Amino acid sequence: MGSKYPRSVRGCLPPWALMLQGALVLIFFFFTSYDTSSKDQKKLLGTYQVVQDLSVMAALGLGFLTSSLRRHGWSSVAFNLFLLAVGVQWAVLLDGFLNQPFHGKVSIKLSSLPPAAMSATSVLISAGAVLGKASLVQLLVMALVEVTAFSTLRMLDRRVLNMDNHVSMMHIHVFAAYFGLTVAWFLSKPLPEGVEEKEKMATSPSLFAMLGTLFLWIFWPSFNSALLDIPNERKLAVLNTYYALAVSTVIATSASAWTHPQGKINLTHIHNAVLAGGVAVGASCHLIPYPPLAMGLGLVAGLISVSGAVCLPVCLHRVLRIHDTSGVHYTFGLPGLLGGITYIVLMVLQASWASSPWVGFQVLNDAGALSLAVAMGLASGLLAGLVLNLKIWRAPHVAKFFDDQAFWEFPHLAAGF
Amino acid sequence: MGSKYPRSVRGCLPPWALMLQGALVLIFFFFTSYDTSSKDQKKLLGTYQVVQDLSVMAALGLGFLTSSLRRHGWSSVAFNLFLLAVGVQWAVLLDGFLNQPFHGKVSIKLSSLPPAAMSATSVLISAGAVLGKASLVQLLVMALVEVTAFSTLRMLDRRVLNMDNHVSMMHIHVFAAYFGLTVAWFLSKPLPEGVEEKEKMATSPSLFAMLGTLFLWIFWPSFNSALLDIPNERKLAVLNTYYALAVSTVIATSASAWTHPQGKINLTHIHNAVLAGGVAVGASCHLIPYPPLAMGLGLVAGLISVSGAVCLPVCLHRVLRIHDTSGVHYTFGLPGLLGGITYIVLMVLQASWASSPWVGFQVLNDAGALSLAVAMGLASGLLAGLVLNLKIWRAPHVAKFFDDQAFWEFPHLAAGF
Amino acid sequence: MGSKYPRSVRGCLPPWALMLQGALVLIFFFFTSYDTSSKDQKKLLGTYQVVQDLSVMAALGLGFLTSSLRRHGWSSVAFNLFLLAVGVQWAVLLDGFLNQPFHGKVSIKLSSLPPAAMSATSVLISAGAVLGKASLVQLLVMALVEVTAFSTLRMLDRRVLNMDNHVSMMHIHVFAAYFGLTVAWFLSKPLPEGVEEKEKMATSPSLFAMLGTLFLWIFWPSFNSALLDIPNERKLAVLNTYYALAVSTVIATSASAWTHPQGKINLTHIHNAVLAGGVAVGASCHLIPYPPLAMGLGLVAGLISVSGAVCLPVCLHRVLRIHDTSGVHYTFGLPGLLGGITYIVLMVLQASWASSPWVGFQVLNDAGALSLAVAMGLASGLLAGLVLNLKIWRAPHVAKFFDDQAFWEFPHLAAGF
């Protein structure tokens, strides 16, 4: 019975986090320096804008998107910020070590922040799948493993497969979704009677989650165009993302009503499926030359996402015993796969139009990169899952799953309310 | 009694919405193409910024502004996003067909998005008046009619009356308010006892609505300067809008306290009246050469808006039987009229200072444009109202007015809670 | 007993506010004009961006940050907007009179808005300390005194001490915190039994406050770089602020868990302490040449802020009888002091490396400026406190402290609920 009460994590989170932060400061001290070459004001403005938009998406968008668990809202938003803060620092270092020619010091520029913020975003996506089942220390360990794996994946994509920086980054959705699902598989335990009830009751879609969705919806064009340098590609990326999002919003709402016997809409579907268009169009948004192609992609992505939301939880939960707290699989995973496949098809078409002899090679290369992202997600998720099951992290007890009280001080409760 | 239960809308929303979205994709396929001419990075940045600001205002600002109905918050925010997504697509097409020289294909640029987003915003404004009394299918039909009417109005303004693009767009407030009120007139029905009570109880101003107000307040200078190209006019527009909004905030708060016997402030007044300055200064914000003029306009607009909020609902509701759910008339309609008249006066003064012989013509022209906006709003609202009263849209029963449960799936209710 | 009921403030707020607003319009009429010199589009875009970011921080960030008082959320957010609207107008005028060479007219540019918005922000910071204990009229008077004092401080810094504009502005945190604490000392009264309970119960950290924190966190780099013109300094300011904020987020979360016997985190600490890094790095963010220095500053600031949150309320409240509603002292005051001292140390090091003979003078000068900010905050806070205790402002009765009902009309209550 005693184990039902939350174990003290005082001896766990503070020392690990402080040690890690101290180590990060030291690594920055010995191995980094600011880039002192001059940059013109104009480019500075644009880059800073991108950094801000990505921060809004990561901290506000993904933070509130997952706040639907009624008794877990504090953890969703605050843990999200914590993971972002750690993830960005670690990603800046790794990107520097793995991608820059190393002359003793990693040079830190303003333009190192967007890719780092996006790498850290992969952690926030995966965290959606394990939310409510892991303590902050566990999430912290997961963040370190995931950022390392994702930076390695991008390095392999670039060096071995000669992938474009933008396309390689857009595999983030597939990678993060399968990483998250694998970790969730390790952490999913049969819930006791009361908790299952609690989890159902608690999953109340709310206006706060809608707020997160809207921030993501509005700033998604920034995400898809963040790593594109050529103005024309940026323009196409913005327009295609905009149209794909508009269509997937219409489709998600209608399809959600379609799946209900009385034609009622499910707000959780809206939270997730309106974003499917932005995910699906990601990899090829700078190439799609006609608006209806982007719109068609948004249409298919919306349908896939809502069908996934209706069918998958049952299959996954019953058959594979994976509990995907906030639907990461159908929000990011499936539309991401669709986007990856679309990119391959587009490249093949482009190559065959140019009657290039390299078509076969191109297909293999691109398909290899997509498979590598999935495989890397599964493999590193496996590793993270194994590590997270160690006793030293003092995981929360199953009875305390999906409950803010395990982690947060409620002042009034102490006073006897 | 059976009719009290919500009718299934499964056979209604999904087929209509999917058909419409399919048709839109096809029209885009046959009649549009991306503009492939090069654009410099700098202008791209500015235009994208405007697109984002308008999205924030439309999706977040207007979405949450109308979320005051306590049991209708989900519908307010999610329907708003749906209407925006449909409206923008339709407005881009119409703007292309009506305004561009037509060479078989409408050319789609990044700069086609701001006017389209603003046209779609007219739907969101009008929707505020009928909120809680119409189903999503009805709102969808309304959106199509309204965007068509507003695009036609702008085309007439430009071709027949030689109006400036910016000024013609600023008639949006007047047009949308009178359109919405006319439609609300058709949909307003005497409420049964219980529902009237429910509506009163439900109208609880909330922090979410305040959030919407703040987003609109902060980004309103972007709205007023979105269509201005000359840097100096943009600058004036931003400054004048900023000052007008500041003054109307002070005035709205004080005037609201003044109208209450004990000096208490009404939060609903704040939600609406702080924005009156931005609306009133819209048409002439690029011309006003002295800050106090903009401030005076904000002062008068704030007073009008609060007086409207205190007096109008009673008159409108009792005499004309129009139920204006979220006060569109005094938030957008009256300050918009004030703005339109101010613009005419300014033009007359400017013309008479230049001792131009065309003063009389100018007055007629400008007054004609304003009247046209009102007339067009009333006429197309009449049309939309008639169409919306058709049985095929399966309007919600009066007993289900102002209730999210008519449209949304509540997971816990199904489970027996 | 009668005095327990809220006194009518109808005869108080509206006339004062309307008179003041009328006076401001008149002063603008006689003493200001728009700057008509041309500006290029590029700079316009950048400046407008800064204005918007500052508005987001002031209206949304600081507005919601202080919305933790459960029964005082409306007042927190709406009073905040009112004070911002008044403060900006007054600050633009004062900045013009005190800083521009006066040729009969103050010239108003777009670039006058950022410093004015920042001066007005000082009022919003101080208001956090007296929130729930002052009526809107009292806050209005406080705003006028504080903006005047702060503008005078900046003028003295510039003319007498030859301080940089940016550094002088960054004393805002220290100034505003000590101003607010002094005013709070005048307004703090021993609470009756019931109210003390109410205040404790009411202080429930919420997702809305978290929303405010996140807005501040995301846009803080804009605040710290708003007054810097040299691109390289801007870049350093953005990067250093970003890293300092990231570190203080990690530290604040861990330190908060450390201070609780069971390792639970306090959400109020998160609300405040994650921002400490941004405050501490403010004065020297454009000078710090190595990332770890900024990170170390964020680390120390996070620790100080959490320790302050744990220890100070007890000391301040018991010994000095100062009730600091939303922890202004440890959110802005202490990290601001740390930042001021860091700046002095950095300047000394720089001067001694250049083996300048003026080291001693430099130290005296910089230390003088910091002390002046504290002294000015205390002195003008004393003045404001004395004025606010006058009977004519009809302060709310102690029994109505921390209660929205004293100021706001609740429609349902009128109807008998």
mmCIF file with all atom_site columns, C-alpha atoms in Angstrom, chain B residues 42 45-46 49 53 70 197 200-208 210-211 213-215 217-223 225 229-232 234-236 238-240 242-243 245-247 249-251 253-270 274 288-292 294-296 299 303, chain C residues 6-11 13-15 17-18 21-22 24-26 28-30 32-42 44-45 48-49 51-52 55-57 59-60 64 67 73-74 77-79 81-82 84-86 88-89 92 108-110 112-113 117 136 208 211 215 405-412 415 417:
data_model
loop_
_atom_site.group_PDB
_atom_site.id
_atom_site.type_symbol
_atom_site.label_atom_id
_atom_site.label_alt_id
_atom_site.label_comp_id
_atom_site.label_asym_id
_atom_site.label_entity_id
_atom_site.label_seq_id
_atom_site.pdbx_PDB_ins_code
_atom_site.Cartn_x
_atom_site.Cartn_y
_atom_site.Cartn_z
_atom_site.occupancy
_atom_site.B_iso_or_equiv
_atom_site.pdbx_formal_charge
_atom_site.auth_seq_id
_atom_site.auth_comp_id
_atom_site.auth_asym_id
_atom_site.auth_atom_id
_atom_site.pdbx_PDB_model_num
ATOM 1   C CA . LYS B 1 42  ? 13.179  41.157 -48.154 1.00 0.00 ? 42  LYS B CA 1
ATOM 2   C CA . LEU B 1 45  ? 9.774   38.439 -45.184 1.00 0.00 ? 45  LEU B CA 1
ATOM 3   C CA . GLY B 1 46  ? 7.450   41.437 -44.853 1.00 0.00 ? 46  GLY B CA 1
ATOM 4   C CA . GLN B 1 49  ? 4.870   38.608 -41.520 1.00 0.00 ? 49  GLN B CA 1
ATOM 5   C CA . ASP B 1 53  ? -0.319  38.512 -38.116 1.00 0.00 ? 53  ASP B CA 1
ATOM 6   C CA . ARG B 1 70  ? -19.887 29.214 -21.400 1.00 0.00 ? 70  ARG B CA 1
ATOM 7   C CA . GLU B 1 197 ? -32.102 31.310 -18.799 1.00 0.00 ? 197 GLU B CA 1
ATOM 8   C CA . LYS B 1 200 ? -28.013 34.376 -19.777 1.00 0.00 ? 200 LYS B CA 1
ATOM 9   C CA . MET B 1 201 ? -26.118 32.070 -17.492 1.00 0.00 ? 201 MET B CA 1
ATOM 10  C CA . ALA B 1 202 ? -23.890 30.960 -20.246 1.00 0.00 ? 202 ALA B CA 1
ATOM 11  C CA . THR B 1 203 ? -22.724 34.402 -21.281 1.00 0.00 ? 203 THR B CA 1
ATOM 12  C CA . SER B 1 204 ? -19.906 34.590 -18.839 1.00 0.00 ? 204 SER B CA 1
ATOM 13  C CA . PRO B 1 205 ? -17.048 36.775 -19.985 1.00 0.00 ? 205 PRO B CA 1
ATOM 14  C CA . SER B 1 206 ? -13.906 34.790 -19.501 1.00 0.00 ? 206 SER B CA 1
ATOM 15  C CA . LEU B 1 207 ? -10.156 35.063 -19.591 1.00 0.00 ? 207 LEU B CA 1
ATOM 16  C CA . PHE B 1 208 ? -10.222 33.161 -22.893 1.00 0.00 ? 208 PHE B CA 1
ATOM 17  C CA . MET B 1 210 ? -9.849  38.409 -22.980 1.00 0.00 ? 210 MET B CA 1
ATOM 18  C CA . LEU B 1 211 ? -7.052  36.479 -24.656 1.00 0.00 ? 211 LEU B CA 1
ATOM 19  C CA . THR B 1 213 ? -9.271  40.609 -27.342 1.00 0.00 ? 213 THR B CA 1
ATOM 20  C CA . LEU B 1 214 ? -5.594  41.050 -26.506 1.00 0.00 ? 214 LEU B CA 1
ATOM 21  C CA . PHE B 1 215 ? -4.455  39.295 -29.670 1.00 0.00 ? 215 PHE B CA 1
ATOM 22  C CA . TRP B 1 217 ? -5.543  44.636 -29.804 1.00 0.00 ? 217 TRP B CA 1
ATOM 23  C CA . ILE B 1 218 ? -1.849  43.856 -30.299 1.00 0.00 ? 218 ILE B CA 1
ATOM 24  C CA . PHE B 1 219 ? -2.014  42.946 -33.973 1.00 0.00 ? 219 PHE B CA 1
ATOM 25  C CA . TRP B 1 220 ? -4.614  45.495 -35.118 1.00 0.00 ? 220 TRP B CA 1
ATOM 26  C CA . PRO B 1 221 ? -1.948  47.836 -36.535 1.00 0.00 ? 221 PRO B CA 1
ATOM 27  C CA . SER B 1 222 ? -1.008  44.966 -38.880 1.00 0.00 ? 222 SER B CA 1
ATOM 28  C CA . PHE B 1 223 ? -4.607  44.687 -40.049 1.00 0.00 ? 223 PHE B CA 1
ATOM 29  C CA . SER B 1 225 ? -1.562  48.563 -42.585 1.00 0.00 ? 225 SER B CA 1
ATOM 30  C CA . ASP B 1 229 ? 2.516   49.722 -49.841 1.00 0.00 ? 229 ASP B CA 1
ATOM 31  C CA . ILE B 1 230 ? 4.051   53.173 -49.347 1.00 0.00 ? 230 ILE B CA 1
ATOM 32  C CA . PRO B 1 231 ? 6.333   53.051 -46.273 1.00 0.00 ? 231 PRO B CA 1
ATOM 33  C CA . ASN B 1 232 ? 5.211   56.443 -45.012 1.00 0.00 ? 232 ASN B CA 1
ATOM 34  C CA . ARG B 1 234 ? 2.299   52.217 -43.381 1.00 0.00 ? 234 ARG B CA 1
ATOM 35  C CA . LYS B 1 235 ? 4.092   54.118 -40.651 1.00 0.00 ? 235 LYS B CA 1
ATOM 36  C CA . LEU B 1 236 ? 1.203   56.531 -40.177 1.00 0.00 ? 236 LEU B CA 1
ATOM 37  C CA . VAL B 1 238 ? 0.667   51.827 -37.449 1.00 0.00 ? 238 VAL B CA 1
ATOM 38  C CA . LEU B 1 239 ? 1.071   54.922 -35.276 1.00 0.00 ? 239 LEU B CA 1
ATOM 39  C CA . ASN B 1 240 ? -2.515  56.143 -35.645 1.00 0.00 ? 240 ASN B CA 1
ATOM 40  C CA . TYR B 1 242 ? -1.725  52.326 -31.908 1.00 0.00 ? 242 TYR B CA 1
ATOM 41  C CA . TYR B 1 243 ? -2.837  55.637 -30.388 1.00 0.00 ? 243 TYR B CA 1
ATOM 42  C CA . LEU B 1 245 ? -6.458  51.725 -29.552 1.00 0.00 ? 245 LEU B CA 1
ATOM 43  C CA . ALA B 1 246 ? -4.714  53.101 -26.462 1.00 0.00 ? 246 ALA B CA 1
ATOM 44  C CA . VAL B 1 247 ? -7.309  55.844 -26.059 1.00 0.00 ? 247 VAL B CA 1
ATOM 45  C CA . THR B 1 249 ? -8.974  51.234 -24.006 1.00 0.00 ? 249 THR B CA 1
ATOM 46  C CA . VAL B 1 250 ? -8.921  54.004 -21.408 1.00 0.00 ? 250 VAL B CA 1
ATOM 47  C CA . ILE B 1 251 ? -12.305 55.319 -22.507 1.00 0.00 ? 251 ILE B CA 1
ATOM 48  C CA . THR B 1 253 ? -12.931 51.052 -19.174 1.00 0.00 ? 253 THR B CA 1
ATOM 49  C CA . SER B 1 254 ? -14.003 54.383 -17.678 1.00 0.00 ? 254 SER B CA 1
ATOM 50  C CA . ALA B 1 255 ? -17.258 54.591 -19.633 1.00 0.00 ? 255 ALA B CA 1
ATOM 51  C CA . SER B 1 256 ? -18.184 51.072 -18.617 1.00 0.00 ? 256 SER B CA 1
ATOM 52  C CA . ALA B 1 257 ? -17.730 51.999 -14.964 1.00 0.00 ? 257 ALA B CA 1
ATOM 53  C CA . TRP B 1 258 ? -19.782 55.151 -15.561 1.00 0.00 ? 258 TRP B CA 1
ATOM 54  C CA . THR B 1 259 ? -22.817 53.213 -16.824 1.00 0.00 ? 259 THR B CA 1
ATOM 55  C CA . HIS B 1 260 ? -23.027 51.033 -13.720 1.00 0.00 ? 260 HIS B CA 1
ATOM 56  C CA . PRO B 1 261 ? -24.743 52.512 -10.641 1.00 0.00 ? 261 PRO B CA 1
ATOM 57  C CA . GLN B 1 262 ? -21.902 51.352 -8.366  1.00 0.00 ? 262 GLN B CA 1
ATOM 58  C CA . GLY B 1 263 ? -19.131 52.076 -10.837 1.00 0.00 ? 263 GLY B CA 1
ATOM 59  C CA . LYS B 1 264 ? -18.394 48.455 -11.591 1.00 0.00 ? 264 LYS B CA 1
ATOM 60  C CA . ILE B 1 265 ? -16.853 47.562 -14.925 1.00 0.00 ? 265 ILE B CA 1
ATOM 61  C CA . ASN B 1 266 ? -18.430 45.086 -17.313 1.00 0.00 ? 266 ASN B CA 1
ATOM 62  C CA . LEU B 1 267 ? -15.847 42.753 -18.800 1.00 0.00 ? 267 LEU B CA 1
ATOM 63  C CA . THR B 1 268 ? -17.927 42.247 -21.947 1.00 0.00 ? 268 THR B CA 1
ATOM 64  C CA . HIS B 1 269 ? -17.637 45.979 -22.639 1.00 0.00 ? 269 HIS B CA 1
ATOM 65  C CA . ILE B 1 270 ? -13.876 45.702 -22.326 1.00 0.00 ? 270 ILE B CA 1
ATOM 66  C CA . VAL B 1 274 ? -11.214 48.460 -26.476 1.00 0.00 ? 274 VAL B CA 1
ATOM 67  C CA . ILE B 1 288 ? -4.468  61.284 -40.413 1.00 0.00 ? 288 ILE B CA 1
ATOM 68  C CA . PRO B 1 289 ? -1.534  63.679 -40.034 1.00 0.00 ? 289 PRO B CA 1
ATOM 69  C CA . TYR B 1 290 ? -1.765  64.491 -36.283 1.00 0.00 ? 290 TYR B CA 1
ATOM 70  C CA . PRO B 1 291 ? -1.797  62.018 -33.391 1.00 0.00 ? 291 PRO B CA 1
ATOM 71  C CA . PRO B 1 292 ? -4.620  63.800 -31.481 1.00 0.00 ? 292 PRO B CA 1
ATOM 72  C CA . ALA B 1 294 ? -6.512  59.488 -34.164 1.00 0.00 ? 294 ALA B CA 1
ATOM 73  C CA . MET B 1 295 ? -6.796  59.721 -30.380 1.00 0.00 ? 295 MET B CA 1
ATOM 74  C CA . GLY B 1 296 ? -10.006 61.722 -30.629 1.00 0.00 ? 296 GLY B CA 1
ATOM 75  C CA . LEU B 1 299 ? -12.212 58.421 -27.763 1.00 0.00 ? 299 LEU B CA 1
ATOM 76  C CA . LEU B 1 303 ? -17.885 56.020 -26.120 1.00 0.00 ? 303 LEU B CA 1
ATOM 77  C CA . PRO C 1 6   ? -17.719 47.827 -1.756  1.00 0.00 ? 6   PRO C CA 1
ATOM 78  C CA . ARG C 1 7   ? -18.001 51.594 -1.957  1.00 0.00 ? 7   ARG C CA 1
ATOM 79  C CA . SER C 1 8   ? -19.217 52.908 -5.250  1.00 0.00 ? 8   SER C CA 1
ATOM 80  C CA . VAL C 1 9   ? -16.291 54.055 -7.362  1.00 0.00 ? 9   VAL C CA 1
ATOM 81  C CA . ARG C 1 10  ? -18.572 55.490 -10.009 1.00 0.00 ? 10  ARG C CA 1
ATOM 82  C CA . GLY C 1 11  ? -17.821 59.027 -8.913  1.00 0.00 ? 11  GLY C CA 1
ATOM 83  C CA . LEU C 1 13  ? -12.669 56.330 -11.746 1.00 0.00 ? 13  LEU C CA 1
ATOM 84  C CA . PRO C 1 14  ? -14.699 57.679 -14.688 1.00 0.00 ? 14  PRO C CA 1
ATOM 85  C CA . PRO C 1 15  ? -14.200 61.423 -14.074 1.00 0.00 ? 15  PRO C CA 1
ATOM 86  C CA . ALA C 1 17  ? -9.786  58.802 -16.211 1.00 0.00 ? 17  ALA C CA 1
ATOM 87  C CA . LEU C 1 18  ? -11.819 60.841 -18.687 1.00 0.00 ? 18  LEU C CA 1
ATOM 88  C CA . GLN C 1 21  ? -7.420  61.195 -21.200 1.00 0.00 ? 21  GLN C CA 1
ATOM 89  C CA . GLY C 1 22  ? -8.846  64.532 -22.346 1.00 0.00 ? 22  GLY C CA 1
ATOM 90  C CA . LEU C 1 24  ? -3.480  63.867 -22.801 1.00 0.00 ? 24  LEU C CA 1
ATOM 91  C CA . VAL C 1 25  ? -5.287  64.439 -26.103 1.00 0.00 ? 25  VAL C CA 1
ATOM 92  C CA . LEU C 1 26  ? -4.914  68.203 -25.597 1.00 0.00 ? 26  LEU C CA 1
ATOM 93  C CA . PHE C 1 28  ? -0.687  65.793 -27.865 1.00 0.00 ? 28  PHE C CA 1
ATOM 94  C CA . PHE C 1 29  ? -2.655  68.402 -29.836 1.00 0.00 ? 29  PHE C CA 1
ATOM 95  C CA . PHE C 1 30  ? -0.538  71.338 -28.770 1.00 0.00 ? 30  PHE C CA 1
ATOM 96  C CA . THR C 1 32  ? 3.369   66.918 -30.775 1.00 0.00 ? 32  THR C CA 1
ATOM 97  C CA . SER C 1 33  ? 3.551   66.240 -34.477 1.00 0.00 ? 33  SER C CA 1
ATOM 98  C CA . TYR C 1 34  ? 4.436   63.212 -36.572 1.00 0.00 ? 34  TYR C CA 1
ATOM 99  C CA . ASP C 1 35  ? 7.946   62.994 -37.882 1.00 0.00 ? 35  ASP C CA 1
ATOM 100 C CA . THR C 1 36  ? 7.539   63.405 -41.637 1.00 0.00 ? 36  THR C CA 1
ATOM 101 C CA . SER C 1 37  ? 11.064  62.506 -42.671 1.00 0.00 ? 37  SER C CA 1
ATOM 102 C CA . SER C 1 38  ? 11.161  59.446 -44.870 1.00 0.00 ? 38  SER C CA 1
ATOM 103 C CA . LYS C 1 39  ? 12.181  56.062 -43.572 1.00 0.00 ? 39  LYS C CA 1
ATOM 104 C CA . ASP C 1 40  ? 13.006  53.026 -45.551 1.00 0.00 ? 40  ASP C CA 1
ATOM 105 C CA . GLN C 1 41  ? 10.656  50.060 -45.538 1.00 0.00 ? 41  GLN C CA 1
ATOM 106 C CA . LYS C 1 42  ? 13.305  47.752 -44.120 1.00 0.00 ? 42  LYS C CA 1
ATOM 107 C CA . LEU C 1 44  ? 10.149  50.162 -40.559 1.00 0.00 ? 44  LEU C CA 1
ATOM 108 C CA . LEU C 1 45  ? 9.588   46.403 -40.610 1.00 0.00 ? 45  LEU C CA 1
ATOM 109 C CA . TYR C 1 48  ? 7.307   47.504 -36.002 1.00 0.00 ? 48  TYR C CA 1
ATOM 110 C CA . GLN C 1 49  ? 8.370   43.962 -35.132 1.00 0.00 ? 49  GLN C CA 1
ATOM 111 C CA . VAL C 1 51  ? 6.844   47.240 -31.047 1.00 0.00 ? 51  VAL C CA 1
ATOM 112 C CA . GLN C 1 52  ? 4.669   44.167 -31.503 1.00 0.00 ? 52  GLN C CA 1
ATOM 113 C CA . SER C 1 55  ? 3.155   44.682 -26.791 1.00 0.00 ? 55  SER C CA 1
ATOM 114 C CA . VAL C 1 56  ? 2.853   40.912 -26.614 1.00 0.00 ? 56  VAL C CA 1
ATOM 115 C CA . MET C 1 57  ? 5.128   40.851 -23.568 1.00 0.00 ? 57  MET C CA 1
ATOM 116 C CA . ALA C 1 59  ? -0.288  42.968 -22.602 1.00 0.00 ? 59  ALA C CA 1
ATOM 117 C CA . LEU C 1 60  ? -0.273  39.177 -22.785 1.00 0.00 ? 60  LEU C CA 1
ATOM 118 C CA . PHE C 1 64  ? -1.491  36.739 -17.566 1.00 0.00 ? 64  PHE C CA 1
ATOM 119 C CA . SER C 1 67  ? -3.488  36.099 -13.097 1.00 0.00 ? 67  SER C CA 1
ATOM 120 C CA . GLY C 1 73  ? -7.958  37.145 -12.778 1.00 0.00 ? 73  GLY C CA 1
ATOM 121 C CA . TRP C 1 74  ? -10.183 39.653 -14.544 1.00 0.00 ? 74  TRP C CA 1
ATOM 122 C CA . VAL C 1 77  ? -5.477  41.151 -17.044 1.00 0.00 ? 77  VAL C CA 1
ATOM 123 C CA . ALA C 1 78  ? -7.798  44.074 -17.723 1.00 0.00 ? 78  ALA C CA 1
ATOM 124 C CA . PHE C 1 79  ? -6.167  46.560 -15.329 1.00 0.00 ? 79  PHE C CA 1
ATOM 125 C CA . LEU C 1 81  ? -4.110  46.613 -20.335 1.00 0.00 ? 81  LEU C CA 1
ATOM 126 C CA . PHE C 1 82  ? -5.537  49.874 -18.968 1.00 0.00 ? 82  PHE C CA 1
ATOM 127 C CA . LEU C 1 84  ? -0.337  49.938 -20.455 1.00 0.00 ? 84  LEU C CA 1
ATOM 128 C CA . ALA C 1 85  ? -2.607  52.171 -22.543 1.00 0.00 ? 85  ALA C CA 1
ATOM 129 C CA . VAL C 1 86  ? -2.215  55.134 -20.181 1.00 0.00 ? 86  VAL C CA 1
ATOM 130 C CA . VAL C 1 88  ? 2.488   54.454 -23.147 1.00 0.00 ? 88  VAL C CA 1
ATOM 131 C CA . GLN C 1 89  ? 0.811   57.768 -23.928 1.00 0.00 ? 89  GLN C CA 1
ATOM 132 C CA . VAL C 1 92  ? 5.852   59.067 -25.235 1.00 0.00 ? 92  VAL C CA 1
ATOM 133 C CA . ILE C 1 108 ? 6.733   61.385 -32.837 1.00 0.00 ? 108 ILE C CA 1
ATOM 134 C CA . LYS C 1 109 ? 8.332   58.527 -34.722 1.00 0.00 ? 109 LYS C CA 1
ATOM 135 C CA . LEU C 1 110 ? 7.717   54.819 -34.840 1.00 0.00 ? 110 LEU C CA 1
ATOM 136 C CA . SER C 1 112 ? 9.565   56.454 -30.021 1.00 0.00 ? 112 SER C CA 1
ATOM 137 C CA . LEU C 1 113 ? 7.212   53.560 -29.265 1.00 0.00 ? 113 LEU C CA 1
ATOM 138 C CA . ALA C 1 117 ? 6.335   50.735 -24.183 1.00 0.00 ? 117 ALA C CA 1
ATOM 139 C CA . LEU C 1 136 ? -7.927  51.077 -10.625 1.00 0.00 ? 136 LEU C CA 1
ATOM 140 C CA . PHE C 1 208 ? -3.189  31.096 -17.668 1.00 0.00 ? 208 PHE C CA 1
ATOM 141 C CA . LEU C 1 211 ? 0.703   31.208 -20.661 1.00 0.00 ? 211 LEU C CA 1
ATOM 142 C CA . PHE C 1 215 ? 5.006   34.640 -23.760 1.00 0.00 ? 215 PHE C CA 1
ATOM 143 C CA . GLN C 1 405 ? -16.292 41.384 -7.239  1.00 0.00 ? 405 GLN C CA 1
ATOM 144 C CA . ALA C 1 406 ? -15.221 44.772 -5.906  1.00 0.00 ? 406 ALA C CA 1
ATOM 145 C CA . PHE C 1 407 ? -14.570 46.053 -9.400  1.00 0.00 ? 407 PHE C CA 1
ATOM 146 C CA . TRP C 1 408 ? -16.504 43.932 -11.874 1.00 0.00 ? 408 TRP C CA 1
ATOM 147 C CA . GLU C 1 409 ? -20.117 43.432 -12.767 1.00 0.00 ? 409 GLU C CA 1
ATOM 148 C CA . PHE C 1 410 ? -21.100 39.777 -12.637 1.00 0.00 ? 410 PHE C CA 1
ATOM 149 C CA . PRO C 1 411 ? -24.232 39.472 -14.762 1.00 0.00 ? 411 PRO C CA 1
ATOM 150 C CA . HIS C 1 412 ? -25.447 36.260 -13.155 1.00 0.00 ? 412 HIS C CA 1
ATOM 151 C CA . ALA C 1 415 ? -29.961 37.686 -11.726 1.00 0.00 ? 415 ALA C CA 1
ATOM 152 C CA . PHE C 1 417 ? -27.354 33.281 -8.697  1.00 0.00 ? 417 PHE C CA 1
#
